[in-house]
Short mmCIF file of C-alpha atoms and ligand atoms in Angstrom, two decimals:
data_model
loop_
_atom_site.label_atom_id
_atom_site.label_comp_id
_atom_site.label_asym_id
_atom_site.label_seq_id
_atom_site.Cartn_x
_atom_site.Cartn_y
_atom_site.Cartn_z
CA UNK A 1 -24.66 27.57 -26.79
CA UNK A 2 -24.21 27.80 -22.61
CA UNK A 3 -21.64 25.86 -21.45
CA UNK A 4 -22.00 25.17 -17.90
CA UNK A 5 -19.37 23.87 -15.17
CA UNK A 6 -18.99 23.96 -11.71
CA UNK A 7 -16.60 23.90 -8.98
CA UNK A 8 -17.76 21.56 -5.99
CA UNK A 9 -16.04 21.76 -2.53
CA UNK A 10 -16.54 22.45 1.44
CA UNK A 11 -17.25 25.18 1.95
CA UNK A 12 -17.14 27.20 -1.21
CA UNK A 13 -18.58 30.16 -1.23
CA UNK A 14 -14.89 32.03 -0.61
CA UNK A 15 -13.27 30.53 -4.89
CA UNK A 16 -12.80 32.84 -6.78
CA UNK A 17 -13.22 30.17 -9.47
CA UNK A 18 -16.26 31.74 -11.37
CA UNK A 19 -14.44 35.80 -11.22
CA UNK A 20 -11.65 33.14 -12.91
CA UNK A 21 -12.86 31.39 -15.29
CA UNK A 22 -15.86 34.37 -16.40
CA UNK A 23 -12.54 35.98 -17.65
CA UNK A 24 -10.81 33.40 -19.47
CA UNK A 25 -14.31 33.06 -21.09
CA UNK A 26 -14.07 37.04 -22.42
CA UNK A 27 -10.77 36.10 -23.97
CA UNK A 28 -11.93 33.10 -25.50
CA UNK A 29 -15.23 34.34 -26.67
CA UNK A 30 -17.72 31.57 -25.74
CA UNK A 31 -21.06 31.94 -23.53
CA UNK A 32 -20.00 29.85 -20.13
CA UNK A 33 -21.72 29.61 -16.63
CA UNK A 34 -19.80 28.83 -13.90
CA UNK A 35 -20.61 28.33 -10.55
CA UNK A 36 -20.41 27.17 -7.51
CA UNK A 37 -21.53 23.63 -5.55
CA UNK A 38 -21.75 23.45 -2.22
CA UNK A 39 -21.67 19.65 -1.38
CA UNK A 40 -22.00 17.67 1.68
CA UNK A 41 -18.47 16.11 3.60
CA UNK A 42 -19.20 12.60 1.88
CA UNK A 43 -18.26 10.59 -0.87
CA UNK A 44 -21.92 9.84 -1.82
CA UNK A 45 -23.22 13.12 -1.85
CA UNK A 46 -20.03 14.11 -3.60
CA UNK A 47 -20.85 10.97 -6.34
CA UNK A 48 -24.70 12.02 -6.49
CA UNK A 49 -24.19 15.62 -6.98
CA UNK A 50 -21.36 14.91 -10.58
CA UNK A 51 -22.98 11.96 -11.76
CA UNK A 52 -26.55 14.35 -11.39
CA UNK A 53 -24.06 17.14 -12.64
CA UNK A 54 -22.67 15.97 -15.97
CA UNK A 55 -26.21 13.73 -16.92
CA UNK A 56 -28.13 17.40 -16.80
CA UNK A 57 -25.58 18.29 -19.34
CA UNK A 58 -22.56 19.53 -17.63
CA UNK A 59 -18.83 20.24 -19.65
CA UNK A 60 -16.63 20.00 -16.71
CA UNK A 61 -16.38 20.45 -12.98
CA UNK A 62 -12.74 21.53 -10.39
CA UNK A 63 -13.63 20.16 -7.47
CA UNK A 64 -10.90 21.51 -4.64
CA UNK A 65 -11.17 20.80 -0.20
CA UNK A 66 -11.97 17.87 1.06
CA UNK A 67 -13.12 15.56 -2.89
CA UNK A 68 -9.86 15.91 -4.20
CA UNK A 69 -9.49 12.26 -3.54
CA UNK A 70 -13.16 11.29 -2.97
CA UNK A 71 -12.88 12.45 -6.67
CA UNK A 72 -9.69 10.25 -8.03
CA UNK A 73 -11.20 6.90 -6.11
CA UNK A 74 -14.55 8.33 -8.44
CA UNK A 75 -12.66 8.58 -11.28
CA UNK A 76 -10.47 5.17 -10.89
CA UNK A 77 -13.44 3.30 -10.79
CA UNK A 78 -15.50 4.81 -13.78
CA UNK A 79 -14.20 6.66 -16.48
CA UNK A 80 -10.45 7.03 -15.79
CA UNK A 81 -7.25 8.89 -14.73
CA UNK A 82 -4.80 11.00 -16.39
CA UNK A 83 -0.76 10.25 -15.59
CA UNK A 84 -1.40 13.54 -13.04
CA UNK A 85 -4.35 12.82 -11.66
CA UNK A 86 -2.45 8.82 -10.54
CA UNK A 87 0.78 10.71 -9.47
CA UNK A 88 -0.69 13.06 -7.09
CA UNK A 89 -3.48 10.77 -5.49
CA UNK A 90 -5.91 13.30 -6.30
CA UNK A 91 -7.96 14.30 -8.81
CA UNK A 92 -9.12 18.64 -9.73
CA UNK A 93 -10.39 18.53 -13.09
CA UNK A 94 -13.90 16.23 -14.20
CA UNK A 95 -14.61 15.70 -17.86
CA UNK A 96 -16.33 13.16 -19.50
CA UNK A 97 -14.06 10.57 -21.72
CA UNK A 98 -16.01 10.60 -24.71
CA UNK A 99 -13.67 7.67 -26.13
CA UNK A 100 -15.12 5.18 -23.53
CA UNK A 101 -19.29 7.37 -24.32
CA UNK A 102 -18.48 6.20 -28.05
CA UNK A 103 -17.70 2.76 -26.72
CA UNK A 104 -21.32 2.34 -25.21
CA UNK A 105 -20.53 3.31 -21.82
CA UNK A 106 -22.85 5.71 -19.67
CA UNK A 107 -22.31 8.92 -18.71
CA UNK A 108 -21.91 8.05 -15.09
CA UNK A 109 -19.00 4.65 -16.43
CA UNK A 110 -17.49 8.22 -18.41
CA UNK A 111 -16.48 10.61 -15.22
CA UNK A 112 -12.29 11.08 -16.43
CA UNK A 113 -10.29 12.79 -13.47
CA UNK A 114 -7.28 15.15 -14.67
CA UNK A 115 -4.86 17.04 -12.05
CA UNK A 116 -3.97 20.34 -13.36
CA UNK A 117 -2.69 21.41 -9.30
CA UNK A 118 1.50 20.98 -10.74
CA UNK A 119 1.39 22.20 -14.32
CA UNK A 120 -0.53 25.33 -12.88
CA UNK A 121 2.65 25.83 -10.35
CA UNK A 122 5.31 25.21 -13.17
CA UNK A 123 3.21 27.75 -15.22
CA UNK A 124 2.94 29.58 -13.13
CA UNK A 125 7.38 29.24 -12.50
CA UNK A 126 7.83 29.56 -15.94
CA UNK A 127 5.38 32.99 -16.06
CA UNK A 128 8.17 34.31 -13.35
CA UNK A 129 10.67 33.81 -15.48
CA UNK A 130 12.56 31.99 -12.82
CA UNK A 131 14.55 29.01 -14.57
CA UNK A 132 13.76 25.39 -13.76
CA UNK A 133 16.31 23.72 -16.07
CA UNK A 134 18.60 22.30 -14.19
CA UNK A 135 17.63 24.52 -10.90
CA UNK A 136 18.40 22.85 -7.64
CA UNK A 137 14.98 22.72 -5.52
CA UNK A 138 13.71 21.94 -2.13
CA UNK A 139 9.81 21.60 -1.50
CA UNK A 140 8.60 21.88 2.13
CA UNK A 141 5.93 19.95 2.79
CA UNK A 142 5.10 16.10 1.74
CA UNK A 143 0.96 16.04 1.66
CA UNK A 144 -1.30 16.68 -1.20
CA UNK A 145 -0.25 19.76 -2.61
CA UNK A 146 3.84 18.64 -2.58
CA UNK A 147 2.72 15.32 -3.89
CA UNK A 148 0.81 17.15 -6.87
CA UNK A 149 4.22 18.91 -7.81
CA UNK A 150 6.34 16.60 -8.04
CA UNK A 151 6.08 15.54 -11.17
CA UNK A 152 5.52 17.85 -13.41
CA UNK A 153 8.72 20.06 -11.83
CA UNK A 154 10.44 17.08 -12.64
CA UNK A 155 8.87 17.05 -15.97
CA UNK A 156 9.98 20.62 -16.15
CA UNK A 157 13.55 19.44 -16.13
CA UNK A 158 14.87 20.42 -12.28
CA UNK A 159 18.57 19.14 -11.25
CA UNK A 160 18.14 17.99 -8.50
CA UNK A 161 15.46 17.43 -5.80
CA UNK A 162 15.18 17.56 -1.95
CA UNK A 163 12.56 16.88 -0.05
CA UNK A 164 12.15 18.64 3.44
CA UNK A 165 8.57 17.68 6.10
CA UNK A 166 7.77 17.95 9.29
CA UNK A 167 7.29 14.22 9.56
CA UNK A 168 10.62 13.23 7.62
CA UNK A 169 8.53 9.80 7.94
CA UNK A 170 6.30 11.20 5.43
CA UNK A 171 8.51 12.51 2.84
CA UNK A 172 10.19 9.42 3.07
CA UNK A 173 7.28 7.78 2.37
CA UNK A 174 5.96 10.08 -0.28
CA UNK A 175 8.84 9.52 -2.30
CA UNK A 176 8.84 5.01 -2.13
CA UNK A 177 5.11 5.77 -3.39
CA UNK A 178 6.24 8.21 -6.19
CA UNK A 179 9.39 5.93 -7.23
CA UNK A 180 7.26 2.93 -7.75
CA UNK A 181 4.48 4.44 -9.34
CA UNK A 182 6.38 6.57 -12.03
CA UNK A 183 9.74 5.60 -13.42
CA UNK A 184 10.31 9.57 -14.45
CA UNK A 185 10.25 10.15 -10.52
CA UNK A 186 12.33 6.53 -10.15
CA UNK A 187 14.92 8.19 -12.34
CA UNK A 188 15.19 11.67 -10.03
CA UNK A 189 17.03 11.80 -6.78
CA UNK A 190 15.61 12.45 -4.13
CA UNK A 191 16.67 13.68 -1.11
CA UNK A 192 14.49 14.29 2.16
CA UNK A 193 15.41 15.38 5.58
CA UNK A 194 13.41 17.38 8.44
CA UNK A 195 12.46 20.79 7.44
CA UNK A 196 14.59 22.49 10.54
CA UNK A 197 17.46 20.23 8.98
CA UNK A 198 17.29 21.38 5.19
CA UNK A 199 20.33 23.98 4.84
CA UNK A 200 22.68 25.03 2.07
CA UNK A 201 22.28 27.15 -0.98
CA UNK A 202 19.49 26.08 -3.13
CA UNK A 203 18.20 27.92 -6.78
CA UNK A 204 13.92 27.41 -5.35
CA UNK A 205 12.47 26.61 -2.06
CA UNK A 206 9.11 25.85 -2.53
CA UNK A 207 6.94 26.23 0.79
CA UNK A 208 3.96 23.48 0.06
CA UNK A 209 2.85 23.43 3.98
CA UNK A 210 -0.29 24.49 4.99
CA UNK A 211 1.57 26.45 8.25
CA UNK A 212 0.44 30.54 6.76
CA UNK A 213 -2.77 29.08 7.59
CA UNK A 214 -2.05 29.02 11.89
CA UNK A 215 0.30 32.21 11.28
CA UNK A 216 2.76 30.08 12.30
CA UNK A 217 6.53 30.09 11.38
CA UNK A 218 8.80 27.17 9.76
CA UNK A 219 12.27 26.26 11.43
CA UNK A 220 14.32 27.65 8.98
CA UNK A 221 18.15 27.31 9.05
CA UNK A 222 19.61 30.13 9.36
CA UNK A 223 22.25 28.63 6.46
CA UNK A 224 19.58 27.76 3.75
CA UNK A 225 19.59 30.12 0.88
CA UNK A 226 17.62 30.35 -2.12
CA UNK A 227 17.50 32.80 -5.27
CA UNK A 228 13.35 31.91 -5.49
CA UNK A 229 11.33 31.73 -3.07
CA UNK A 230 7.94 29.90 -3.51
CA UNK A 231 4.55 29.80 -1.11
CA UNK A 232 1.29 28.32 -2.69
CA UNK A 233 -0.58 29.79 -0.21
CA UNK A 234 -1.79 33.65 -1.16
CA UNK A 235 -3.92 36.10 -0.62
CA UNK A 236 -2.40 36.42 3.73
CA UNK A 237 0.86 37.67 5.16
CA UNK A 238 3.22 34.97 4.58
CA UNK A 239 6.63 34.68 6.72
CA UNK A 240 7.98 32.13 4.57
CA UNK A 241 8.28 34.92 2.00
CA UNK A 242 9.62 37.76 4.34
CA UNK A 243 11.98 35.32 5.47
CA UNK A 244 13.87 35.19 2.58
CA UNK A 245 13.03 38.83 1.14
CA UNK A 246 14.96 40.11 3.88
CA UNK A 247 17.82 37.48 2.75
CA UNK A 248 17.51 39.13 -1.15
CA UNK A 249 15.52 36.39 -2.95
CA UNK A 250 12.55 36.74 -5.43
CA UNK A 251 9.58 35.63 -3.97
CA UNK A 252 6.04 34.73 -5.01
CA UNK A 253 3.08 33.26 -3.24
CA UNK A 254 0.50 31.61 -4.98
CA UNK A 255 -1.94 32.88 -6.89
CA UNK A 256 -1.17 32.56 -10.48
CA UNK A 257 -0.73 28.95 -9.86
CA UNK A 258 -4.51 29.12 -8.68
CA UNK A 259 -5.07 31.21 -11.71
CA UNK A 260 -2.35 28.92 -13.96
CA UNK A 261 -4.99 25.47 -13.26
CA UNK A 262 -7.78 26.94 -13.65
CA UNK A 263 -6.82 27.85 -17.60
CA UNK A 264 -5.47 24.32 -17.74
CA UNK A 265 -9.07 23.18 -17.02
CA UNK A 266 -10.44 25.69 -19.05
CA UNK A 267 -8.07 24.43 -21.73
CA UNK A 268 -9.05 20.26 -21.50
CA UNK A 269 -12.74 21.32 -21.45
CA UNK A 270 -12.88 24.15 -23.80
CA UNK A 271 -10.07 23.63 -26.62
CA UNK A 272 -9.24 27.31 -25.81
CA UNK A 273 -5.56 28.44 -25.01
CA UNK A 274 -6.21 30.67 -22.64
CA UNK A 275 -2.89 33.64 -22.08
CA UNK A 276 -2.93 33.65 -18.35
CA UNK A 277 -0.90 36.57 -18.33
CA UNK A 278 -3.11 38.47 -20.33
CA UNK A 279 -6.16 37.43 -17.72
CA UNK A 280 -3.84 37.60 -14.49
CA UNK A 281 -3.79 41.59 -15.42
CA UNK A 282 -7.92 41.43 -16.41
CA UNK A 283 -8.08 40.40 -13.05
CA UNK A 284 -6.10 42.72 -10.64
CA UNK A 285 -8.45 45.16 -12.64
CA UNK A 286 -11.34 43.84 -11.44
CA UNK A 287 -10.70 43.73 -7.13
P1 NDP B 301 -1.88 18.56 3.33
O1 NDP B 301 -2.44 18.90 4.73
O2 NDP B 301 -2.13 17.99 2.32
O3 NDP B 301 -0.49 18.81 3.85
C1 NDP B 301 0.06 19.67 5.14
C2 NDP B 301 1.76 20.20 4.97
O4 NDP B 301 1.40 20.37 5.57
C3 NDP B 301 2.13 18.43 5.35
O5 NDP B 301 3.52 18.83 5.10
C4 NDP B 301 2.44 18.87 6.97
O6 NDP B 301 3.31 18.27 7.36
C5 NDP B 301 2.84 20.81 7.06
N1 NDP B 301 2.18 21.75 8.04
C6 NDP B 301 0.75 21.40 8.36
N2 NDP B 301 1.27 22.26 9.40
C7 NDP B 301 2.73 22.57 10.11
C8 NDP B 301 3.71 23.13 10.56
N3 NDP B 301 2.68 23.72 11.66
N4 NDP B 301 4.73 23.21 11.24
C9 NDP B 301 5.12 22.26 9.51
N5 NDP B 301 4.30 21.91 8.61
C10 NDP B 301 3.06 21.81 9.01
O7 NDP B 301 -2.49 20.12 3.10
P2 NDP B 301 -2.54 20.23 1.45
O8 NDP B 301 -0.88 20.31 0.97
O9 NDP B 301 -3.48 19.88 0.28
O10 NDP B 301 -2.63 21.91 0.78
C11 NDP B 301 -0.77 22.52 1.59
C12 NDP B 301 -1.25 24.25 1.02
O11 NDP B 301 -0.60 24.71 -0.31
C13 NDP B 301 -2.49 24.29 1.26
O12 NDP B 301 -2.31 25.72 2.39
C14 NDP B 301 -3.06 24.80 0.11
O13 NDP B 301 -3.72 26.26 0.33
C15 NDP B 301 -1.88 24.91 -0.72
N6 NDP B 301 -2.41 25.22 -2.32
C16 NDP B 301 -2.23 26.29 -2.86
C17 NDP B 301 -2.75 25.59 -4.31
C18 NDP B 301 -2.65 27.36 -5.06
O14 NDP B 301 -3.03 26.77 -6.41
N7 NDP B 301 -2.13 28.02 -4.77
C19 NDP B 301 -3.36 24.38 -4.63
C20 NDP B 301 -3.18 23.53 -4.05
C21 NDP B 301 -2.74 23.94 -2.77
P3 NDP B 301 3.14 17.66 8.40
O15 NDP B 301 3.42 15.92 7.37
O16 NDP B 301 4.69 16.97 9.35
O17 NDP B 301 2.12 17.15 8.93
#
């Protein structure tokens, strides 16, 4: 039987998720239909779209910009949130909480939210062979993407974490908020500073800002060094990576994170584990 999935966003035409999930389905040997779903940018429309989708027999939905926080609020008031969704403050994966259905909840009361973005990053870094255990990590950015990767990075065993942001108060607020929400995060010493003041040697520096969209460059100190540099953005020239390539670091853009988070969503929905390296290779041959 064909299983139905969607990715909801605005805009949505550019999304690569249907191709990625089609590749996963091929690997898993199952029949799926995965479509892009445009939605007007307001919470009422989002809720109406997802309720109609799940009422119509939909198995799972991905959520992208600008609905990740709306999806969080929606699931918090309905079928619940995973630990990763709670600490991320955002949902990128929707499904039905079957346990609630069995307890008599209606479908709309059982819509449940998870967040696989941060684990997708950790999975990609692991596939790259970059060691995380004990690593001294600097994370640049304090927005939604940075927030979602903090718990998975700590769970992966990093040694220390410094969060740098253009607006330092946002980094400080983020650390305070997440430490109050999660004992795992509270147990980790997290330093904060302004991006321009980030200095010294790290094992890994991760760019979780949206600066690449504007083509501007981060103010990176000459005394800032790392062995591995990762930019969550992908598919364009990335001055952040060029900066560290010129200083002999190994670098990666974030397309593998996108595939990693998609694979985890697919696994949550279908129970099929994906060989992400194999899927990535097949996808690169198709483009
Ligand atoms: P947000 O808007 O929530 O946060 C933006 C962050 O970028 C803030 O820390 C902001 O700093 C910083 N920033 C923006 N412009 C500048 C600038 N000119 N100079 C310095 N800092 C700047 O965005 P998200 O966190 O949601 O997304 C960040 C990036 O991560 C996006 O590019 C997105 O595409 C990417 N991403 C990639 C994923 C993947 O699968 N590969 C998954 C999720 C996100 P300040 O607080 O000072 O404003």
